[in-house]
Amino acid sequence: MKTIKTIFALVAVVMLASAFTLKSSSSYKVGDTIADFSLMNIDDKMVSLSDYKDAKGFIIIFTCNTCPYSVANEDRIIALNAKYASIGFPVIAINPNDPDVVPDDSFAAMKVRAAQKGFKFPYLLDKGQKVYPKFGATKTPHVYIVSKPKMKVEYIGAIDDSSRNPDAVNEKYVENAVDALLAGKKIEKIETKAIGCSIKTK
């Protein structure tokens, strides 16, 4: 009798594990179509991707104030927006961290950091942490390049091959991907490993 109960218990554990895996696998992959979202920007206005009528796509970056990797990439994120926003691929930065867990990632702190760095792109708070799980983001920074009109995920991963030192960059993954899209060519690397801090939740 104990053996039967043990078997049933093991089956239940396996089923729960499978359910969790299935749920995790529902996040966006390269080739998937993303849903629009609406999040509060640091200018106290709601921002949606549908607001960008003339965009050819988006460089969506999950980032934050506090992660050393995010801080090390801030100037690179600024440079990406400066290079690509005017030709159709603006940066959309999203802070996925729970500010109750990391107070320095609060909305007020986001405004201060954006002003200090002179951000020219939206810096949105994922209030309630509802958006980043859909993307499957796990790190800050974590990049998703999306193309219009189908809102198709074209690339997922890191900005480049040097997470902390901009002087050691040999391969610019995001720039290469966006350049390929603009030229109507195939992206050589559609996915790389995002290196950074884990997203903070309760």
Short mmCIF file of C-alpha atoms in Angstrom, two decimals:
data_model
loop_
_atom_site.label_atom_id
_atom_site.label_comp_id
_atom_site.label_asym_id
_atom_site.label_seq_id
_atom_site.Cartn_x
_atom_site.Cartn_y
_atom_site.Cartn_z
CA MET A 1 0.00 0.00 0.00
CA LYS A 2 2.85 2.35 0.87
CA THR A 3 4.46 1.56 -2.48
CA ILE A 4 1.29 2.54 -4.35
CA LYS A 5 1.03 5.80 -2.39
CA THR A 6 4.68 6.54 -3.15
CA ILE A 7 4.10 5.94 -6.87
CA PHE A 8 1.09 8.27 -6.88
CA ALA A 9 3.10 10.92 -5.05
CA LEU A 10 5.91 10.66 -7.59
CA VAL A 11 3.44 10.91 -10.47
CA ALA A 12 1.92 14.04 -8.91
CA VAL A 13 5.37 15.62 -8.56
CA VAL A 14 6.21 14.84 -12.19
CA MET A 15 2.88 16.30 -13.36
CA LEU A 16 3.46 19.50 -11.38
CA ALA A 17 6.98 19.80 -12.75
CA SER A 18 5.67 19.30 -16.27
CA ALA A 19 3.01 21.95 -15.74
CA PHE A 20 5.64 24.40 -14.53
CA THR A 21 7.87 23.66 -17.51
CA LEU A 22 4.94 24.18 -19.87
CA LYS A 23 4.15 27.50 -18.28
CA SER A 24 7.79 28.61 -18.51
CA SER A 25 7.96 27.62 -22.18
CA SER A 26 5.03 29.92 -23.01
CA SER A 27 7.30 32.99 -23.03
CA TYR A 28 8.26 34.56 -26.35
CA LYS A 29 10.78 32.86 -28.60
CA VAL A 30 12.42 34.11 -31.79
CA GLY A 31 9.77 34.07 -34.49
CA ASP A 32 6.86 34.64 -32.09
CA THR A 33 4.45 37.55 -32.34
CA ILE A 34 4.32 39.72 -29.22
CA ALA A 35 1.28 41.39 -27.72
CA ASP A 36 1.28 45.14 -27.16
CA PHE A 37 1.50 46.51 -23.63
CA SER A 38 0.90 49.80 -21.86
CA LEU A 39 3.28 50.92 -19.12
CA MET A 40 3.98 54.17 -17.30
CA ASN A 41 6.90 56.19 -18.58
CA ILE A 42 9.10 58.46 -16.46
CA ASP A 43 7.21 61.45 -17.92
CA ASP A 44 4.07 60.11 -16.16
CA LYS A 45 2.45 59.15 -19.47
CA MET A 46 1.42 55.68 -20.54
CA VAL A 47 3.40 54.25 -23.44
CA SER A 48 2.39 51.49 -25.86
CA LEU A 49 4.19 50.13 -28.89
CA SER A 50 1.14 51.09 -30.94
CA ASP A 51 2.01 54.73 -30.26
CA TYR A 52 4.93 54.40 -32.67
CA LYS A 53 3.09 54.48 -35.99
CA ASP A 54 6.17 55.10 -38.12
CA ALA A 55 8.50 52.62 -36.40
CA LYS A 56 9.89 49.67 -38.32
CA GLY A 57 10.46 47.82 -35.08
CA PHE A 58 11.75 48.15 -31.55
CA ILE A 59 14.81 47.47 -29.44
CA ILE A 60 13.12 46.45 -26.19
CA ILE A 61 15.58 46.30 -23.29
CA PHE A 62 14.76 45.10 -19.79
CA THR A 63 17.12 47.06 -17.58
CA CYS A 64 17.23 48.89 -14.25
CA ASN A 65 19.05 51.47 -12.12
CA THR A 66 20.90 49.18 -9.77
CA CYS A 67 22.38 46.20 -11.60
CA PRO A 68 26.10 46.76 -12.32
CA TYR A 69 25.64 45.13 -15.72
CA SER A 70 22.80 47.50 -16.57
CA VAL A 71 24.83 50.48 -15.41
CA ALA A 72 27.77 49.29 -17.52
CA ASN A 73 25.47 49.17 -20.56
CA GLU A 74 23.66 52.49 -20.08
CA ASP A 75 25.87 54.43 -22.49
CA ARG A 76 25.54 51.63 -25.03
CA ILE A 77 21.74 51.74 -24.70
CA ILE A 78 21.83 55.52 -25.19
CA ALA A 79 24.02 55.03 -28.27
CA LEU A 80 21.65 52.42 -29.72
CA ASN A 81 18.73 54.80 -29.47
CA ALA A 82 20.75 57.67 -30.92
CA LYS A 83 21.76 55.51 -33.89
CA TYR A 84 18.50 53.72 -34.66
CA ALA A 85 15.50 55.67 -33.33
CA SER A 86 15.50 58.13 -36.22
CA ILE A 87 15.65 55.32 -38.79
CA GLY A 88 12.86 53.22 -37.34
CA PHE A 89 14.11 51.18 -34.39
CA PRO A 90 13.73 53.14 -31.14
CA VAL A 91 14.83 51.80 -27.78
CA ILE A 92 12.06 50.97 -25.32
CA ALA A 93 13.63 50.45 -21.87
CA ILE A 94 11.63 48.61 -19.22
CA ASN A 95 12.51 48.24 -15.54
CA PRO A 96 11.17 44.81 -14.50
CA ASN A 97 12.31 44.87 -10.86
CA ASP A 98 9.91 45.06 -7.93
CA PRO A 99 10.67 48.39 -6.20
CA ASP A 100 9.50 46.95 -2.89
CA VAL A 101 12.44 44.55 -3.13
CA VAL A 102 14.90 47.07 -4.59
CA PRO A 103 13.95 50.60 -3.44
CA ASP A 104 16.58 52.19 -5.70
CA ASP A 105 14.61 50.82 -8.66
CA SER A 106 11.50 52.75 -7.67
CA PHE A 107 9.66 54.92 -10.19
CA ALA A 108 10.99 58.06 -8.48
CA ALA A 109 14.53 56.72 -8.66
CA MET A 110 14.05 55.86 -12.34
CA LYS A 111 13.19 59.50 -13.03
CA VAL A 112 16.34 60.66 -11.26
CA ARG A 113 18.59 58.20 -13.11
CA ALA A 114 17.06 59.04 -16.50
CA ALA A 115 17.64 62.75 -15.87
CA GLN A 116 21.24 62.13 -14.77
CA LYS A 117 22.01 60.13 -17.91
CA GLY A 118 19.89 62.17 -20.29
CA PHE A 119 17.75 59.30 -21.56
CA LYS A 120 16.01 60.21 -24.81
CA PHE A 121 13.95 57.01 -24.89
CA PRO A 122 11.04 55.73 -22.81
CA TYR A 123 12.02 54.21 -19.48
CA LEU A 124 8.98 52.27 -18.34
CA LEU A 125 8.11 50.60 -15.04
CA ASP A 126 6.71 47.09 -15.30
CA LYS A 127 4.30 47.74 -12.44
CA GLY A 128 3.00 44.47 -11.06
CA GLN A 129 5.64 42.65 -13.11
CA LYS A 130 3.16 41.57 -15.78
CA VAL A 131 5.16 42.23 -18.95
CA TYR A 132 8.62 40.73 -18.41
CA PRO A 133 7.31 37.16 -17.76
CA LYS A 134 5.54 37.20 -21.14
CA PHE A 135 8.84 37.98 -22.80
CA GLY A 136 10.70 35.46 -20.69
CA ALA A 137 13.29 38.01 -19.60
CA THR A 138 15.50 36.72 -16.80
CA LYS A 139 18.30 39.28 -16.59
CA THR A 140 18.99 42.99 -16.61
CA PRO A 141 19.90 43.85 -19.26
CA HIS A 142 17.96 41.49 -21.58
CA VAL A 143 17.24 42.57 -25.16
CA TYR A 144 14.38 41.70 -27.53
CA ILE A 145 14.39 43.07 -31.07
CA VAL A 146 10.92 43.14 -32.59
CA SER A 147 10.00 43.96 -36.19
CA LYS A 148 6.81 45.47 -37.57
CA PRO A 149 4.22 45.06 -38.94
CA LYS A 150 3.86 41.54 -37.55
CA MET A 151 5.46 42.42 -34.19
CA LYS A 152 7.78 39.46 -34.68
CA VAL A 153 10.63 38.66 -32.28
CA GLU A 154 13.81 38.74 -34.37
CA TYR A 155 16.54 38.55 -31.71
CA ILE A 156 16.86 37.76 -28.00
CA GLY A 157 19.92 38.15 -25.82
CA ALA A 158 22.77 40.49 -24.96
CA ILE A 159 23.69 43.88 -26.40
CA ASP A 160 27.17 42.69 -27.34
CA ASP A 161 29.88 40.24 -26.30
CA SER A 162 31.30 42.27 -23.40
CA SER A 163 28.80 42.58 -20.58
CA ARG A 164 30.84 44.88 -18.36
CA ASN A 165 33.65 46.46 -20.38
CA PRO A 166 32.64 48.50 -23.44
CA ASP A 167 36.26 48.73 -24.53
CA ALA A 168 36.44 44.95 -24.91
CA VAL A 169 33.52 44.60 -27.34
CA ASN A 170 34.32 42.51 -30.41
CA GLU A 171 30.83 41.68 -31.63
CA LYS A 172 27.83 44.02 -31.47
CA TYR A 173 24.90 41.60 -31.50
CA VAL A 174 22.08 44.16 -31.41
CA GLU A 175 23.63 46.50 -33.98
CA ASN A 176 24.34 43.60 -36.32
CA ALA A 177 20.76 42.35 -35.98
CA VAL A 178 19.14 45.74 -36.57
CA ASP A 179 21.49 46.50 -39.48
CA ALA A 180 20.50 43.18 -41.07
CA LEU A 181 16.78 43.94 -40.67
CA LEU A 182 17.18 47.40 -42.16
CA ALA A 183 19.07 45.91 -45.11
CA GLY A 184 16.50 43.16 -45.62
CA LYS A 185 19.06 40.50 -44.80
CA LYS A 186 19.02 37.46 -42.53
CA ILE A 187 20.23 37.97 -38.96
CA GLU A 188 23.29 35.77 -38.40
CA LYS A 189 22.86 35.42 -34.63
CA ILE A 190 19.23 35.39 -33.57
CA GLU A 191 19.89 34.48 -29.94
CA THR A 192 22.72 34.98 -27.47
CA LYS A 193 23.07 34.56 -23.72
CA ALA A 194 21.92 37.55 -21.69
CA ILE A 195 24.42 38.23 -18.92
CA GLY A 196 23.39 40.37 -15.98
CA CYS A 197 21.55 40.46 -12.66
CA SER A 198 18.50 38.36 -11.97
CA ILE A 199 15.17 40.18 -12.06
CA LYS A 200 14.07 40.95 -8.52
CA THR A 201 10.72 39.69 -7.27
CA LYS A 202 9.17 39.11 -3.88
#
